[in-house]
C-alpha positions as a printed Julia matrix, in Angstrom:
408×3 Matrix{Float64}:
 -37.82  70.92  -46.49
 -35.97  68.66  -44.07
 -38.22  67.3   -41.34
 -36.18  68.18  -38.27
 -38.82  67.15  -35.76
 -39.16  63.7   -37.34
 -35.41  63.17  -37.11
 -35.43  63.89  -33.39
 -38.48  61.68  -32.88
 -36.78  58.84  -34.78
 -33.77  59.13  -32.5
 -35.99  58.82  -29.43
 -37.96  55.93  -30.94
 -34.72  54.04  -31.64
 -33.69  54.3   -27.99
 -37.15  53.13  -26.89
 -37.08  50.2   -29.31
 -33.75  49.06  -27.88
 -35.24  49.14  -24.38
 -32.83  51.76  -23.05
 -35.04  54.86  -22.9
 -34.42  56.62  -19.61
 -37.21  57.99  -17.44
 -36.07  60.21  -14.59
 -37.62  59.56  -11.22
 -39.16  62.67   -9.65
 -37.63  62.46   -6.17
 -37.7   64.91   -3.29
 -34.82  64.38   -0.92
 -35.73  65.3     2.64
 -32.96  66.64    4.83
 -31.96  64.2     7.54
 -33.84  61.23    6.06
 -31.31  59.87    3.53
 -31.57  57.33    1.93
 -35.32  57.85    2.2
 -37.04  60.2    -0.23
 -40.48  61.06   -1.56
 -41.35  60.19   -5.14
 -43.99  62.07   -7.11
 -45.77  59.72   -9.49
 -46.92  60.84  -12.96
 -50.48  61.17  -11.61
 -49.3   63.58   -8.9
 -49.59  61.16   -5.97
 -46.62  60.66   -3.65
 -44.78  57.54   -2.55
 -42.12  56.98    0.12
 -39.05  55.31   -1.38
 -35.58  54.15   -0.37
 -32.79  55.22   -2.73
 -30.34  52.38   -3.48
 -28.34  53.88   -6.35
 -27.11  57.27   -5.15
 -23.48  58.23   -5.68
 -23.76  60.32   -2.53
 -22.08  57.28   -1.04
 -21.87  58.47    2.56
 -24.93  60.72    2.7
 -22.74  63.81    3.06
 -25.12  65.78    0.83
 -27.45  65.98    3.83
 -24.94  65.95    6.67
 -25.48  68.81    9.15
 -21.81  69.83    8.91
 -22.16  70.37    5.16
 -25.61  71.94    5.15
 -24.75  74.38    7.93
 -21.52  75.43    6.2
 -23.42  76.1     2.98
 -26.13  78.09    4.76
 -23.54  80.19    6.56
 -21.71  80.89    3.31
 -24.91  82.01    1.57
 -25.57  84.42    4.43
 -22.05  85.8     4.2
 -21.2   85.7     0.48
 -24.52  85.4    -1.36
 -25.61  82.9    -3.98
 -23.38  83.2    -7.04
 -19.67  83.46   -7.76
 -20.19  86.34  -10.19
 -18.59  84.76  -13.25
 -15.28  83.22  -14.16
 -12.4   83.44  -11.71
 -10.36  85.28  -14.34
 -12.87  88.14  -14.42
 -14.71  88.08  -11.1
 -11.92  86.91   -8.87
 -12.22  83.94   -6.58
 -14.02  83.36   -3.32
 -12.12  82.71   -0.12
 -13.73  79.31    0.41
 -12.58  78.21   -3.06
  -8.99  79.15   -2.26
  -9.18  77.36    1.08
 -10.77  74.31   -0.55
  -8.03  74.04   -3.18
  -5.39  74.19   -0.45
  -7.23  71.51    1.53
  -7.57  69.24   -1.51
  -3.92  69.6    -2.46
  -2.81  68.68    1.05
  -5.3   65.76    1.14
  -3.69  64.22   -1.94
  -0.16  65.2    -0.85
   0.28  67.48   -3.85
   1.51  71.04   -4.22
  -1.67  72.44   -5.73
  -5.19  71.69   -6.93
  -7.65  73.33   -9.32
 -11.44  73.38   -9.12
 -13.76  72.75  -12.07
 -17.54  72.83  -12.32
 -17.8   69.02  -12.47
 -15.7   65.9   -12.58
 -16.64  65.5   -16.24
 -15.31  68.96  -17.06
 -12.16  68.35  -15.0
 -11.35  65.25  -17.05
 -12.31  66.62  -20.44
 -10.59  69.97  -19.98
  -7.4   68.62  -18.41
  -6.82  65.75  -20.81
  -7.47  67.99  -23.8
  -5.17  70.67  -22.44
  -2.29  68.3   -21.71
  -2.15  67.53  -25.42
  -1.78  71.23  -26.21
   1.01  71.65  -23.67
   2.9   68.45  -24.56
   3.43  68.28  -28.37
   3.58  64.74  -29.66
   1.97  63.32  -26.52
   0.88  59.67  -26.77
  -1.95  58.68  -24.42
  -2.57  55.12  -23.25
  -6.15  54.76  -22.02
  -7.87  51.89  -20.21
 -10.7   50.46  -22.3
 -13.26  51.07  -19.54
 -12.33  54.68  -18.81
 -15.2   57.09  -18.23
 -16.81  58.95  -21.13
 -15.33  62.24  -19.87
 -11.81  60.84  -20.15
 -12.5   59.46  -23.61
 -13.9   62.83  -24.72
 -10.87  64.72  -23.41
  -8.44  62.35  -25.1
 -10.29  62.49  -28.43
 -10.7   66.26  -28.34
  -6.95  66.75  -28.07
  -6.35  64.84  -31.29
  -3.1   63.21  -30.23
  -1.98  59.65  -30.88
  -3.82  57.35  -28.51
  -3.86  53.66  -27.71
  -6.52  51.78  -25.76
  -5.29  48.91  -23.6
  -7.44  46.02  -22.42
  -9.12  46.73  -19.11
  -6.67  46.41  -16.21
  -4.34  44.38  -18.47
  -0.82  45.5   -17.6
   0.77  43.05  -20.04
  -1.13  44.65  -22.92
  -0.29  48.13  -21.64
   3.4   47.23  -21.46
   3.39  45.95  -25.04
   1.87  49.21  -26.26
   4.34  51.31  -24.27
   7.28  49.26  -25.56
   6.21  49.85  -29.16
   6.03  53.64  -28.74
   9.02  55.92  -29.47
  11.23  56.04  -26.39
  11.67  59.82  -26.58
   7.98  60.7   -27.04
   6.01  62.16  -24.1
   3.53  59.6   -22.8
   0.55  59.57  -20.45
  -1.24  56.59  -18.9
  -4.86  57.49  -18.13
  -6.8   55.13  -15.87
  -9.25  54.95  -12.97
  -8.88  53.48   -9.51
 -12.43  52.19   -8.91
 -14.42  51.39  -12.04
 -17.98  52.28  -11.18
 -19.96  49.76  -13.24
 -18.03  46.56  -12.44
 -16.63  47.62   -9.08
 -13.08  46.42   -9.78
  -9.93  48.31   -8.8
  -6.84  49.0   -10.89
  -3.35  47.81   -9.99
  -1.9   51.2    -9.13
   1.55  49.98   -8.16
   1.9   47.92  -11.32
   0.78  50.81  -13.52
   3.2   53.2   -11.81
   6.06  50.73  -12.35
   5.32  50.65  -16.07
   5.12  54.44  -16.21
   8.57  54.71  -14.65
  10.01  52.04  -16.93
   8.85  53.81  -20.09
   9.06  57.44  -18.97
   5.31  58.11  -18.89
   3.19  60.37  -16.72
   0.25  58.92  -14.77
  -3.26  60.39  -14.75
  -5.56  58.76  -12.19
  -9.32  59.25  -11.94
 -10.34  58.69   -8.29
 -13.93  59.87   -8.73
 -15.47  56.72   -7.21
 -12.79  56.36   -4.53
 -12.21  59.8    -3.04
 -13.65  60.02    0.46
 -14.05  56.24    0.6
 -10.57  54.67    0.71
  -7.37  55.38    2.58
  -6.69  56.44    6.17
  -8.03  59.95    5.57
 -10.26  59.14    2.58
  -7.93  60.52   -0.1
  -8.62  57.46   -2.28
  -7.07  54.2    -3.41
  -3.73  55.9    -4.06
  -3.6   56.77   -0.36
  -4.73  53.29    0.64
  -1.99  51.74   -1.49
   0.69  54.2    -0.38
   1.4   55.62   -3.83
   0.07  59.19   -3.67
   3.53  60.62   -4.31
   3.94  58.46   -7.42
   0.82  59.65   -9.29
   1.44  62.75  -11.4
  -2.14  64.01  -11.78
  -5.12  62.96   -9.67
  -8.64  63.87  -10.79
 -11.64  63.7    -8.46
 -15.2   64.88   -7.98
 -16.97  66.8    -5.25
 -20.31  65.35   -6.34
 -20.16  61.81   -4.97
 -18.77  60.88   -1.54
 -18.1   64.56   -0.75
 -21.79  65.22   -1.36
 -22.01  68.49   -3.29
 -20.94  69.39   -6.85
 -17.77  70.11   -8.77
 -14.51  68.47   -9.77
 -10.79  69.06   -9.39
  -7.28  67.97  -10.22
  -4.32  67.8    -7.84
  -0.7   67.76   -8.99
   2.61  69.61   -8.88
   2.12  73.37   -8.82
   3.62  73.87  -12.28
   1.21  71.33  -13.81
  -1.81  72.9   -12.14
  -0.71  76.39  -13.14
  -0.25  75.32  -16.77
  -3.72  73.73  -16.9
  -5.22  76.79  -15.19
  -3.64  79.02  -17.83
  -4.52  76.92  -20.9
  -7.75  74.98  -20.23
 -10.78  76.51  -21.95
 -13.04  74.39  -19.74
 -11.72  76.32  -16.77
 -11.02  79.75  -18.21
 -14.42  80.38  -19.81
 -16.75  78.76  -17.24
 -18.49  80.47  -14.33
 -16.87  79.22  -11.16
 -18.58  77.21   -8.44
 -20.87  79.2    -6.12
 -19.4   80.02   -2.69
 -21.92  77.8    -0.9
 -20.71  74.76   -2.82
 -17.04  75.35   -2.13
 -17.77  76.02    1.55
 -19.87  72.86    1.79
 -17.21  70.8     0.06
 -14.54  72.17    2.39
 -16.59  71.23    5.45
 -17.26  67.78    4.0
 -13.6   67.03    3.23
 -12.51  68.09    6.7
 -15.21  65.92    8.27
 -14.33  62.89    6.14
 -10.64  63.17    6.95
 -11.45  62.98   10.65
 -14.04  60.18   10.55
 -12.68  56.89    9.18
 -15.56  55.04   10.87
 -17.79  56.23    8.02
 -15.58  54.38    5.55
 -15.56  51.27    7.72
 -19.37  51.27    7.94
 -19.65  51.86    4.21
 -17.48  48.85    3.37
 -19.38  46.66    5.82
 -22.73  47.55    4.28
 -21.45  46.78    0.76
 -19.99  43.43    1.78
 -23.16  42.51    3.66
 -25.38  43.25    0.67
 -23.15  41.21   -1.65
 -23.35  38.28    0.77
 -27.14  38.61    1.18
 -27.67  38.64   -2.6
 -25.42  35.61   -3.08
 -27.25  33.69   -0.36
 -30.53  34.35   -2.19
 -29.11  33.24   -5.54
 -29.29  36.77   -6.96
 -26.49  37.06   -9.59
 -24.32  39.69   -7.93
 -21.28  40.35  -10.11
 -17.73  40.06   -8.71
 -16.72  43.37   -7.15
 -13.77  44.24   -4.94
 -15.12  47.67   -4.07
 -18.26  49.24   -2.6
 -20.14  48.87   -5.91
 -22.73  46.06   -5.9
 -23.74  45.25   -9.5
 -26.42  42.63  -10.17
 -26.39  41.04  -13.62
 -29.58  40.89  -15.69
 -28.27  40.81  -19.27
 -31.29  42.21  -21.06
 -32.36  45.88  -21.27
 -36.09  45.18  -21.21
 -35.88  42.91  -18.18
 -33.57  45.35  -16.4
 -36.03  48.19  -16.9
 -38.97  45.97  -15.93
 -37.38  44.9   -12.65
 -36.37  48.49  -11.87
 -39.92  49.72  -12.53
 -41.49  47.0   -10.38
 -39.07  47.59   -7.53
 -40.03  51.25   -7.53
 -43.79  51.01   -8.04
 -44.53  47.91   -5.96
 -41.84  48.01   -3.28
 -40.74  51.64   -2.93
 -37.17  50.7    -3.87
 -35.38  53.02   -6.28
 -32.51  51.65   -8.35
 -31.9   52.75  -11.92
 -31.36  50.24  -14.75
 -27.86  50.42  -16.22
 -28.08  49.83  -19.97
 -26.07  50.56  -23.11
 -24.13  52.82  -23.73
 -23.13  53.0   -20.06
 -22.32  49.28  -20.21
 -21.9   46.99  -23.24
 -25.0   45.41  -24.73
 -25.72  42.07  -23.11
 -24.29  43.13  -19.75
 -27.25  45.21  -18.54
 -27.5   45.33  -14.77
 -28.84  46.94  -11.64
 -26.16  48.83   -9.71
 -26.62  49.14   -5.95
 -24.62  51.53   -3.78
 -25.4   50.86   -0.11
 -24.44  53.6     2.32
 -23.83  53.57    6.09
 -27.44  54.78    6.42
 -28.97  51.69    4.78
 -30.01  49.69    7.83
 -30.71  45.96    8.15
 -34.45  46.48    7.74
 -33.96  48.22    4.4
 -31.64  45.43    3.31
 -34.17  42.78    4.32
 -36.87  44.48    2.26
 -34.55  44.82   -0.75
 -33.39  41.19   -0.77
 -36.95  39.9    -0.31
 -38.22  42.06   -3.19
 -35.36  41.04   -5.48
 -35.89  37.36   -4.69
 -39.58  37.65   -5.49
 -39.04  39.56   -8.73
 -36.31  37.24   -9.96
 -38.86  34.44   -9.83
 -41.72  36.54  -11.2
 -39.68  37.83  -14.18
 -37.98  34.43  -14.76
 -34.48  35.9   -14.69
 -31.52  33.55  -14.42
 -30.16  32.99  -10.93
 -26.8   31.94   -9.6
 -26.42  28.9    -7.33
 -27.41  29.93   -3.81
 -24.47  30.38   -1.45
 -24.04  27.63    1.12
């Protein structure tokens, strides 16, 4: 008989051999103390740590405005949503949240999903069912959820070199002029920290009659006058056909959504299996997200502080000769280039210095580009930054990892 257990064990052993086996840190977040947390070690002892890799970029997951809104909603509406919206109806806070999100992105409508991954996969798959003969042009560094949605739809697809508008234009020019087309790309790319040329991409879409699909997952809440994302910052919200975002990063809770013209949203709502057959978000989550969005819209100083902290950390790393990778966003990636060394440094930072940052290895990034990815928040103070830079400097020497020339 086939040895099923051995096959699974071999799969795990392969990942371990390649140095990219993931071990989840057992962390207890304590309300009001972000980015501090308490880690439970394998032996049961506890350790105070500072989290440096959270995608809760602004600490909104613990903000009193959000927590109090969620507690109030639990008291009023209970814990669960009761099932899918098609069967159980929809909660008032979900309806209000969708209206708020649509207005935020200057669109007619929005639609909630259970995660940003599901929003991408379901929407991109569904667009191919609604638009026969659709050709999708996808950036080579698009997120796995976008790739899955594009593949699942089975349409013709072309991958253009990352942020290379000349290559994109050549692919568009070679496609049939009368075929429906979609350009799928992100604003902020979360591993390298670079930002797409939105205006240039929109110009190409207009030239060749294509729709635009923009993933703002790592930008929503963080860029623009009200935090609606890079499209707001660059003044092109009206020119993007479909915007996809998450509620699980800067907004601080869980879920995903799209925003677009009402007819597009209605068509996706009516056709997307990933929406139709999935239990909807609990009322507490939609109420918390609504409170978070309203707070973020009214507090641009959070975004200013966030950008300052990111720029300061990049400068501090460069001054210490730590190989911080070029990044024009809030993402602070530090190049290591080897999965074993990346994991070793991450483990030593955690165990010896109480600094938590996860190693980023293949398949999240290409082999040979392994890195540590730091995401400083407004709550990371100068003392925390001092401790981080000192620990990194010490470990870079201890582990004999290549440095960059120290900044003058």
